[in-house]
Coordinates of C-alpha atoms and ligand atoms in Angstrom, one line a residue:
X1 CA 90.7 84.6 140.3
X2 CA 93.9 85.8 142.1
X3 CA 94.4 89.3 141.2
X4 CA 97.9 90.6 140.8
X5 CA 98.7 92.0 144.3
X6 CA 100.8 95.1 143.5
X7 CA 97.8 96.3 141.4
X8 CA 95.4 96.0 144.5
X9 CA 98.0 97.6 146.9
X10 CA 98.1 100.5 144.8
X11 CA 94.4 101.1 144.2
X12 CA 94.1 101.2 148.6
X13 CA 95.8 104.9 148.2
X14 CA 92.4 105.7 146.1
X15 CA 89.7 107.6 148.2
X16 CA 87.2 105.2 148.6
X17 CA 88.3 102.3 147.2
X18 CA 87.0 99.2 148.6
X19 CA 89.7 96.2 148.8
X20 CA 87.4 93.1 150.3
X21 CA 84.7 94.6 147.5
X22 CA 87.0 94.9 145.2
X23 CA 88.2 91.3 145.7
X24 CA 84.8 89.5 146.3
X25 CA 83.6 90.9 142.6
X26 CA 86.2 89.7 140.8
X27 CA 85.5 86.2 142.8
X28 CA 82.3 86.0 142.2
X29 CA 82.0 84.7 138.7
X30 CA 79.5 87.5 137.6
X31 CA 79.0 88.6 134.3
X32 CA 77.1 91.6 133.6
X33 CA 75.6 91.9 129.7
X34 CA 74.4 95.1 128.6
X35 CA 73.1 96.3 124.9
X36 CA 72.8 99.7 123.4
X37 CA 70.3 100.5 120.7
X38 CA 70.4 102.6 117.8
X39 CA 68.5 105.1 117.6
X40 CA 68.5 105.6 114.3
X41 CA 66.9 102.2 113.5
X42 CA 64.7 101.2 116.8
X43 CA 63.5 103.4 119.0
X44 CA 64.2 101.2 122.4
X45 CA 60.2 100.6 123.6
X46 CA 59.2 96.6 124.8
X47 CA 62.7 95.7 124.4
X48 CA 62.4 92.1 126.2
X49 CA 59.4 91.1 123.9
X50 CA 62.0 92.2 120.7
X51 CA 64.8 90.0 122.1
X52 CA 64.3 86.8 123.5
X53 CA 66.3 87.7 126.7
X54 CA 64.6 89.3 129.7
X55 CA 66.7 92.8 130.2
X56 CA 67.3 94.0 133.8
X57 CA 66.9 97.5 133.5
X58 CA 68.2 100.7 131.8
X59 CA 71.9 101.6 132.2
X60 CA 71.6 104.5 134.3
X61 CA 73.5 106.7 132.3
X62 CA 72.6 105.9 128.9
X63 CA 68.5 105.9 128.1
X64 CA 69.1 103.6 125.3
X65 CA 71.1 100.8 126.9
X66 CA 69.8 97.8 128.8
X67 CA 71.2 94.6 130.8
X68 CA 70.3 91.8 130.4
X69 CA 69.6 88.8 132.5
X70 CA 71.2 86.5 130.8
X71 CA 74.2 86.7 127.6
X72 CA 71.7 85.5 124.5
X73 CA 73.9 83.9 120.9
X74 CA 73.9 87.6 119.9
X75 CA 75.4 85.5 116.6
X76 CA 71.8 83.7 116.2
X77 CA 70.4 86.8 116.4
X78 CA 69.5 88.9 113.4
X79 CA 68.8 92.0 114.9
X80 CA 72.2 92.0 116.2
X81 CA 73.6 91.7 112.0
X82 CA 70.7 94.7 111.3
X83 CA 72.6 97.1 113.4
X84 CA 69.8 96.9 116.1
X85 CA 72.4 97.1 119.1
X86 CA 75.6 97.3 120.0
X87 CA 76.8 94.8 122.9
X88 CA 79.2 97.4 124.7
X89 CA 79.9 97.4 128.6
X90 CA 77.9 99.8 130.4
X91 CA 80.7 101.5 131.8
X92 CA 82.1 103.1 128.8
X93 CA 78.4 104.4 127.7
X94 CA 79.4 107.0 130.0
X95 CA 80.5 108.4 127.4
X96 CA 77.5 109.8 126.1
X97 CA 76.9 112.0 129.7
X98 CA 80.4 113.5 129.0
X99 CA 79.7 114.6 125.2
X100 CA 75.7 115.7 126.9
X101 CA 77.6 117.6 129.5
X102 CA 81.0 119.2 127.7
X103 CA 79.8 119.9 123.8
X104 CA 76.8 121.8 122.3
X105 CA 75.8 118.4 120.4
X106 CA 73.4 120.3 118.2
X107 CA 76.1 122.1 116.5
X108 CA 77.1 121.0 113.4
X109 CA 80.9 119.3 114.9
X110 CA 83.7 117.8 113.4
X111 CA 84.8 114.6 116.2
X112 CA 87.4 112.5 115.9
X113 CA 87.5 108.9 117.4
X114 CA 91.7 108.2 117.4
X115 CA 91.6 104.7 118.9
X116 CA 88.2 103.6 117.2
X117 CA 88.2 99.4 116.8
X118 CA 86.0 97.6 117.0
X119 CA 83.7 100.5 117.2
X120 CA 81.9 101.1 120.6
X121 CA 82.7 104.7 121.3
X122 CA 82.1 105.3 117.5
X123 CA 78.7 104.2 117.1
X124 CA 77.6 106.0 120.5
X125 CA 79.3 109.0 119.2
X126 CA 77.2 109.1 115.8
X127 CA 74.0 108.1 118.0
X128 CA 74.5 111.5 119.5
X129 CA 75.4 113.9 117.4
X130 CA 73.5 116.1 114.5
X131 CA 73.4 114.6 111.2
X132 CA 75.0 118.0 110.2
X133 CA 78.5 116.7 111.9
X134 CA 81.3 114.4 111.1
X135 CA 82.6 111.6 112.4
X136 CA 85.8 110.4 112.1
X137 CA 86.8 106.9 113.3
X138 CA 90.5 105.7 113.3
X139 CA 92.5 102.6 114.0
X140 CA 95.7 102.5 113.4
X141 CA 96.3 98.6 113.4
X142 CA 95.3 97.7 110.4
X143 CA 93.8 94.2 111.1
X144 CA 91.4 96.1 113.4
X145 CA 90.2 98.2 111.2
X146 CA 87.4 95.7 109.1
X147 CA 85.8 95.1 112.1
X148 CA 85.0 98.8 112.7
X149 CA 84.3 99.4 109.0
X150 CA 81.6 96.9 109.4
X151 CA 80.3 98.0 112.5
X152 CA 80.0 101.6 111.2
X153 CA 78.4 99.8 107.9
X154 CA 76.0 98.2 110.5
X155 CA 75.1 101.3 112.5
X156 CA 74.4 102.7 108.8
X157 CA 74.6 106.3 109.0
X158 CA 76.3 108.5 106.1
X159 CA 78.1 110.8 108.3
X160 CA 80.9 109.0 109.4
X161 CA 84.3 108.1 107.5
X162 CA 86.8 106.1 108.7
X163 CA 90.6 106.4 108.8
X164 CA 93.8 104.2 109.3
X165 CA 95.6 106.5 110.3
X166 CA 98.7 106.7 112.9
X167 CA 97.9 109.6 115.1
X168 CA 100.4 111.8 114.5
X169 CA 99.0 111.6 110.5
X170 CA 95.9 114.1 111.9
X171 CA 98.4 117.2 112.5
X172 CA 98.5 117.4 108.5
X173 CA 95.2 118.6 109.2
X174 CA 96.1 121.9 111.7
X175 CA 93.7 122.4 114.2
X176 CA 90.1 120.5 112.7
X177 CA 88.2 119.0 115.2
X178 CA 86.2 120.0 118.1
X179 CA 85.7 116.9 120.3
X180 CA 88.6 114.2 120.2
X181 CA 87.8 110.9 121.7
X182 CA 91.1 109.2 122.9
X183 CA 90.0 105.4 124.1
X184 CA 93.6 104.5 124.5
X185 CA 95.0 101.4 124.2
X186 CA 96.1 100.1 128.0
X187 CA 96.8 97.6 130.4
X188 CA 93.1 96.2 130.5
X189 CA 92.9 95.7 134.3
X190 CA 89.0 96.9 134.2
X191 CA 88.4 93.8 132.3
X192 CA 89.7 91.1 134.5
X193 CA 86.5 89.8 135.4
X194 CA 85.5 89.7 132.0
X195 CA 88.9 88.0 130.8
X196 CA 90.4 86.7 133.9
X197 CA 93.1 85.6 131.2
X198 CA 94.4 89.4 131.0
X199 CA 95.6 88.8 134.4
X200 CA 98.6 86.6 133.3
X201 CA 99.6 89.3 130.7
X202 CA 99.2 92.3 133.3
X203 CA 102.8 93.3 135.0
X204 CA 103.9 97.0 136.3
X205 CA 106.3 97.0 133.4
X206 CA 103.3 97.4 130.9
X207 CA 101.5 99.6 132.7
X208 CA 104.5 102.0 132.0
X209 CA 104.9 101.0 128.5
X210 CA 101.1 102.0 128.4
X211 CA 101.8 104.8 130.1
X212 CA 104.4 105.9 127.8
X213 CA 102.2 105.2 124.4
X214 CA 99.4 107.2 125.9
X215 CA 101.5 110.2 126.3
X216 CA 102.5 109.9 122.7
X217 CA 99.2 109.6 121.3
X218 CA 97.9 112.4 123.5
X219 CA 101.0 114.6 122.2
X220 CA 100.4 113.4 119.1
X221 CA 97.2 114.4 118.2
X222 CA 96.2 117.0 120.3
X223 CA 97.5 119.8 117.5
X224 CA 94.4 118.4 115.5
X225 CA 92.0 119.5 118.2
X226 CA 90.6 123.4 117.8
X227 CA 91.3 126.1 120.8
X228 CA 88.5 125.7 122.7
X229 CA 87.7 122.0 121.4
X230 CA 87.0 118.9 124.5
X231 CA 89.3 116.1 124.5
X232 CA 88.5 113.0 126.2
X233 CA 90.5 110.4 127.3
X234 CA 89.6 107.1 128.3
X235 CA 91.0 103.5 129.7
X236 CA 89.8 100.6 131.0
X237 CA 92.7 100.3 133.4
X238 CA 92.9 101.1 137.3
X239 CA 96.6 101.7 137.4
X240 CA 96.9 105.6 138.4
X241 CA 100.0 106.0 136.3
X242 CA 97.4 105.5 133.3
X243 CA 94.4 107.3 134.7
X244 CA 95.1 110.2 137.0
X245 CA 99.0 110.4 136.3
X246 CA 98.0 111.3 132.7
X247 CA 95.4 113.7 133.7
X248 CA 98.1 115.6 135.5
X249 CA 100.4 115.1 132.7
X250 CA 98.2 116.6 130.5
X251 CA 97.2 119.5 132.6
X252 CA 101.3 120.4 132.7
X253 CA 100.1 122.1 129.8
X254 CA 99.2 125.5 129.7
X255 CA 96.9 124.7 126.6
X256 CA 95.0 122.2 128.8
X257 CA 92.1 122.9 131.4
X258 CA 89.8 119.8 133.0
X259 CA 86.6 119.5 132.7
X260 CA 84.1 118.0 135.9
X261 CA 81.0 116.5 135.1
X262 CA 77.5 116.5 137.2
X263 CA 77.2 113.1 137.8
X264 CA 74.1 111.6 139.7
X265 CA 75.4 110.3 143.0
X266 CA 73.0 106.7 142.7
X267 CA 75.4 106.0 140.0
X268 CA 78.2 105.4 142.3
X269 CA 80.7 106.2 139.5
X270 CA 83.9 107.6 141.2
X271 CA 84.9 111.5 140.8
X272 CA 88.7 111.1 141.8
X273 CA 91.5 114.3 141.7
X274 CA 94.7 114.3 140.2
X275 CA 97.7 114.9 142.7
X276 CA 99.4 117.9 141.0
X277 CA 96.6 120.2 139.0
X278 CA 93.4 118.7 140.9
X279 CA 92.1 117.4 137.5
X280 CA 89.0 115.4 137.7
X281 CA 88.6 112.2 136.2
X282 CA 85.7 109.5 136.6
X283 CA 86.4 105.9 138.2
X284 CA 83.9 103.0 137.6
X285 CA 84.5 100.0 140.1
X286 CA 82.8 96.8 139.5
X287 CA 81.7 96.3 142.6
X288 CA 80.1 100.0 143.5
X289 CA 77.9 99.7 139.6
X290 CA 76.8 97.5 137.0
X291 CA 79.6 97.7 134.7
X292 CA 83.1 96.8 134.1
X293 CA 86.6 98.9 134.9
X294 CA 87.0 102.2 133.2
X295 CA 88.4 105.6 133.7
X296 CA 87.0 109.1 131.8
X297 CA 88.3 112.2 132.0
X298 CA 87.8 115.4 129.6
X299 CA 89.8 118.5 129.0
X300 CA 89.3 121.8 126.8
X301 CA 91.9 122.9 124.7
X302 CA 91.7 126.9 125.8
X303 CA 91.4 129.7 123.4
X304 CA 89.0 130.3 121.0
X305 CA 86.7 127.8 118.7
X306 CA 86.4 128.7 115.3
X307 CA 83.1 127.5 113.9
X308 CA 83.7 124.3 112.0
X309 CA 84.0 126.1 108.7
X310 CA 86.8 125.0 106.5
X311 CA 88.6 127.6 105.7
X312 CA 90.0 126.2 102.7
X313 CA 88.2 125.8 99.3
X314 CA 88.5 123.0 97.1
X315 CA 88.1 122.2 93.6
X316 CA 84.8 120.6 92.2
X317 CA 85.5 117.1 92.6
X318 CA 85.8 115.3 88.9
X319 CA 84.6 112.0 90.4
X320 CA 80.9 113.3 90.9
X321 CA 78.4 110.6 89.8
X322 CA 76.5 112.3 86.4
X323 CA 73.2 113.2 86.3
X324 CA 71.8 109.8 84.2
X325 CA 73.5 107.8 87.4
X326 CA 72.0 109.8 89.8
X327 CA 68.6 109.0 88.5
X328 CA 69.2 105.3 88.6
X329 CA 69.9 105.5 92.6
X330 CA 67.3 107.6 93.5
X331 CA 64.5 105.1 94.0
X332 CA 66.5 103.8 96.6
X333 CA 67.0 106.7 98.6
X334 CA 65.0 108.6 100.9
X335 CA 66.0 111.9 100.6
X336 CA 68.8 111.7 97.7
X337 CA 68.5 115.5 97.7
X338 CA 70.5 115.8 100.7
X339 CA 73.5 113.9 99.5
X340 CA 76.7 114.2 97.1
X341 CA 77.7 111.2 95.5
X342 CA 80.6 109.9 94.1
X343 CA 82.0 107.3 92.0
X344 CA 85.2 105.3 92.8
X345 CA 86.1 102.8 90.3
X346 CA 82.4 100.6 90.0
X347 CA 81.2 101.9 93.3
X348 CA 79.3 104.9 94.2
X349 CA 79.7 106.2 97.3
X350 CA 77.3 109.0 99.0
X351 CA 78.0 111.3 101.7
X352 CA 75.6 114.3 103.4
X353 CA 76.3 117.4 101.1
X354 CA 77.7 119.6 103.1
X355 CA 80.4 117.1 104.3
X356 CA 82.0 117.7 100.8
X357 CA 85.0 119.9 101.2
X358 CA 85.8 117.6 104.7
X359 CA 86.0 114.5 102.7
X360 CA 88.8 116.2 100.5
X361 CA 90.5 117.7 103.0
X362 CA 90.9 114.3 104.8
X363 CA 91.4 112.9 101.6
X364 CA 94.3 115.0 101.0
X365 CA 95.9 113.7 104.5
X366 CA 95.0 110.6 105.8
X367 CA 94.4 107.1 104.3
X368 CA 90.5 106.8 104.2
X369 CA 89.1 103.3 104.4
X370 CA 85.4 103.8 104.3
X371 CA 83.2 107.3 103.8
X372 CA 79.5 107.7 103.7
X373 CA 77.7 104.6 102.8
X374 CA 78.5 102.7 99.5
X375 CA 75.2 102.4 97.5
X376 CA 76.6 99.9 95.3
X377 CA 77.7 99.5 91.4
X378 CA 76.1 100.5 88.1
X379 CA 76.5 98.1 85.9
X380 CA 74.5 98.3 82.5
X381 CA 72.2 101.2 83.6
X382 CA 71.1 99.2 86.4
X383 CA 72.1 99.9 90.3
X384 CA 73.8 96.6 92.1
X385 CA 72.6 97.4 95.4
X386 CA 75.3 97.4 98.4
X387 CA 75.0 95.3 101.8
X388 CA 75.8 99.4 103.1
X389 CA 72.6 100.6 101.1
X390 CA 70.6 98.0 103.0
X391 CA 72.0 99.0 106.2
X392 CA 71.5 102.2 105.8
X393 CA 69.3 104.8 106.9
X394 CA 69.4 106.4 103.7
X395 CA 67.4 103.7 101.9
X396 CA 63.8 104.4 101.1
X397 CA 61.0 102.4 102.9
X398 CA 59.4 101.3 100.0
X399 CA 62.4 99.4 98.8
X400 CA 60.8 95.8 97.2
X401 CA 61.3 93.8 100.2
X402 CA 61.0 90.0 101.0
X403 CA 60.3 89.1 104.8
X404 CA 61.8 86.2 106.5
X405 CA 60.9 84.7 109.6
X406 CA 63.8 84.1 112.0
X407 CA 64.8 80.7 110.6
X408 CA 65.3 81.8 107.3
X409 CA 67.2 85.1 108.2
X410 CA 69.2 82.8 109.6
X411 CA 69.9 81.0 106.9
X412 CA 70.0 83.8 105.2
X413 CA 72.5 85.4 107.4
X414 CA 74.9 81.7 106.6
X415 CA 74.6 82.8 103.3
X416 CA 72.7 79.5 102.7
X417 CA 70.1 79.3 100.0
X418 CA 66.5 80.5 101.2
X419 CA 63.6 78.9 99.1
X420 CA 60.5 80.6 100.4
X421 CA 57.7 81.3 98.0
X422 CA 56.9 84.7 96.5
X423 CA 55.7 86.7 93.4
X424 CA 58.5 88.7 93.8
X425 CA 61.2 89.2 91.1
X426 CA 64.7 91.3 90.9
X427 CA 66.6 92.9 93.7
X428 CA 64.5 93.1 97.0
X429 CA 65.6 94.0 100.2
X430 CA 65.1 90.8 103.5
X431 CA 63.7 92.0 106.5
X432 CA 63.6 90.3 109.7
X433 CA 60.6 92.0 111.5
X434 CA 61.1 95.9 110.2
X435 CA 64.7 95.3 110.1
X436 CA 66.8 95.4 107.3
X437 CA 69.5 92.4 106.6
X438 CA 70.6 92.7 103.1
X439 CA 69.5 92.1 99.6
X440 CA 68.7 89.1 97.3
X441 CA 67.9 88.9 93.8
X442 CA 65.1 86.8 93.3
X443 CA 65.0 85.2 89.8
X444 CA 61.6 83.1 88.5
X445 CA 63.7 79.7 89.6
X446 CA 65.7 80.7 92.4
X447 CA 66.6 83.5 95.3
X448 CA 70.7 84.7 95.3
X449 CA 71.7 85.6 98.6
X450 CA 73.8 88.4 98.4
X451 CA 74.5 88.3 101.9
X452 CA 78.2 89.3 102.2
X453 CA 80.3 86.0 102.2
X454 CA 82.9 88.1 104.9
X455 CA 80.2 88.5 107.5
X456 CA 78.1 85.2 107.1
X457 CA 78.0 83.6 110.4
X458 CA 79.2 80.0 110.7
X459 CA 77.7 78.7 113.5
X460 CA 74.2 76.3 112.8
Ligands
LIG1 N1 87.2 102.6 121.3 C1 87.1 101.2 121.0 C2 85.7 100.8 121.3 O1 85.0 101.4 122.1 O2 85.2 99.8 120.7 C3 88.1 100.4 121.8 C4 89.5 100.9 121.6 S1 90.8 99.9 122.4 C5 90.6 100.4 124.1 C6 92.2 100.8 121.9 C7 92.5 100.8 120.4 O3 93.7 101.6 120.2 C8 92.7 99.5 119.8 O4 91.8 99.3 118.8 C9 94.1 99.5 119.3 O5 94.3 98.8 118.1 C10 94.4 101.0 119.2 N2 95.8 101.3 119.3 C11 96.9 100.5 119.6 N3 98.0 101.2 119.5 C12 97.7 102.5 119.2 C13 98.5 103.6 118.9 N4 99.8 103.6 119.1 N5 97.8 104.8 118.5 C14 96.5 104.8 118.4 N6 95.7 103.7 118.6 C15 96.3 102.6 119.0

């Protein structure tokens, strides 16, 4: 792998940097695999005897993430289509130690994920935060943005929307949230060894175009972030001009004020210093930890946090499910008392209760693409369950539920028929292990898989 050589020059002005370190990783060949769980579906104990992969330790910084010894068919296994885990480099899980170490997480927040696809940050962002908060995970580019509506459907929690939205879109909103996450789009130099092929697209030219659209994002959407709210910016890029340079760019404003973290020093991630404002950020080198190239660095807006109250109140909504309706779902639900639900065309949608008036305001504003967890269709007094329903945490444990071994959650998963025997009759839920997959409707001559035709995998 031949790395570009201005890059390298540049990084030898970085304190510490290693060049023949540097180098020899890159050479070597090595691939490092690491999975995060959700916490909200499996709790993370005898994880090599639930995969078939022998794992290789905890991520350091992340109690819930593992590498693995070898990279399994994630695609031929089901856990991975339950929303078990999230395959996610182990650098960026850092994330998680700066939300720990700059934001009360058991305060009921409002965060916004800007540069959200396919979904990484987002789902390690709900993992931590109170069920009383929002998410809200954007993508701009809208062929992106399926992929991180199903990962969010995967993940299954109710408190999370997701926009397309440019960001510039969020300053309709005034000053709303209290953490934005900006994982900005870049020049991708942290994931050469993971895609030596980025090298031929890498030139000093796009780092400054990068450059350039990470200022505009950052002016862009910082008027959405409260006084007193934690900004943190991200890239998986070495190049200064995208790292450090935009540390110091943002700390040119008086509004602005870095953040340091207390970082364990086995970790070996970086603490580096802008030149002009001695901002910190946070380097990860391949060759000094287990993960790939990435950069974080986090910043309080100064001045005073309002709570998260909205100030403004809205009308009763008119699309409100009615009370007949409402009965129909709630054998599916766990704790239906704690949710508002609406109904948008066929579908009903739900959504924590006291997420209400943010739905609408965000409705007003931005172009939502997915809120709360669809719970499916009523259709002749009867509830067509959702894929999102099954997914979810919201649904009840004693939903009807047909178990398959892993051969025929497979085929289940392929959207293939299943013909296993069973008393069963009418909607049930398939589980692989504990684990929700989706629903069928078993009839007295045959099961329909109702497995998404969007998300079957096609591989044998
Ligand atoms: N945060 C994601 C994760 O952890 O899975 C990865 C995000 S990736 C580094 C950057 C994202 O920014 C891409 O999804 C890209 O489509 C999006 N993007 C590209 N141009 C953008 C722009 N002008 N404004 C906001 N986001 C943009």
């Amino acid at each position: 792998m031949s790395l570009p050589e201005s890059l390298v020059q540049s990084l030898k002005q970085i304190k510490g940097f290693d060049e023949a370190s540097f180098r020899a990783v890159h050479q070597s060949g090595e691939q490092v695999t690491s999975i995060r769980f959700n916490p909200a579906k499996y709790n993370g104990e005898s994880v090599s005897d639930l995969l078939n992969t022998e794992t290789d330790g905890q991520v350091p910084w992340c109690s819930e993430a593992y590498y693995l010894k070898s990279r399994p068919s994630f695609t031929a296994d089901p856990l991975f289509h339950a929303g078990v885990y999230y395959v996610q480099d182990a650098s960026s899980m850092i994330l998680k130690e700066a939300l720990k170490q700059s934001v009360e997480l058991s305060q009921p927040l409002k965060l916004l994920d800007l540069c959200a696809a396919p979904g990484g940050k987002s789902t390690l962002i709900q993992s931590v935060i109170s069920a009383e908060s929002l998410l809200v995970s954007n993508e701009v580019i809208k062929t992106r943005v399926n992929v991180l509506c199903e990962n969010i459907s995967k993940w299954g929690a109710a408190n999370v929307i997701v926009t397309q939205n440019d960001p510039h879109d969020f300053q309709r909103l005034g000053p709303y949230f209290d953490v934005v996450v900006v994982d900005a789009p870049c020049s991708g130099s942290g994931l050469f060894r993971k895609d030596p092929s980025a090298i031929e697209e890498w030139s000093e030219s796009h780092v400054d175009l990068c450059g350039q659209r990470q200022q505009r994002i950052l002016a862009d959407i910082l008027p959405a972030l409260k006084p007193g709210g934690v900004l943190i910016y991200s890239t998986c890029s070495y190049s200064e001009a995208e790292d450090e340079e935009m540390v110091d760019w943002l700390l040119d404003r008086e509004d602005i004020e870095s953040i340091s973290f207390d970082l364990d020093a086995e970790w070996n991630i970086m603490g580096t210093v802008s030149t002009k404002h001695n901002g910190y950020g946070y380097r990860f080198f391949p060759d000094r930890l287990r993960g790939e190239g990435f950069f974080l660095a986090a910043f309080r807006k100064t001045g005073t946090a309002e709570m998260t109250q909205s100030s403004h109140r809205y009308k009763k909504r008119n699309d409100r499910l009615n009370a007949a309706d409402q009965q129909l779902l709630k054998p599916y639900l766990k704790l239906p008392e704690q949710y508002f639900f609406i109904k948008q065309q066929e579908s009903v949608i739900a959504m924590p209760i006291h997420l209400e008036d943010d739905l609408q305001a965000l409705q007003a504003n931005l172009y939502i693409r997915k809120a709360g967890v669809k719970l499916g269709s009523i259709m002749h007094a009867e509830l067509i369950p959702d894929h999102e329903l099954a997914l979810s945490v919201m649904l009840a444990d004693d939903t009807q539920t047909l178990q398959l071994d892993k051969p025929d959650a497979l085929q289940y998963l392929r959207k293939e028929t299943i013909s296993v025997q069973t008393e069963l009759r009418g909607w049930a839920l398939v589980r692989y292990l504990q684990f929700p997959l989706g629903w069928v409707k078993i009839l007295p001559n045959r099961i329909n898989n109702y497995y998404p035709a969007h998300w079957r995998i096609l591989n044998k």
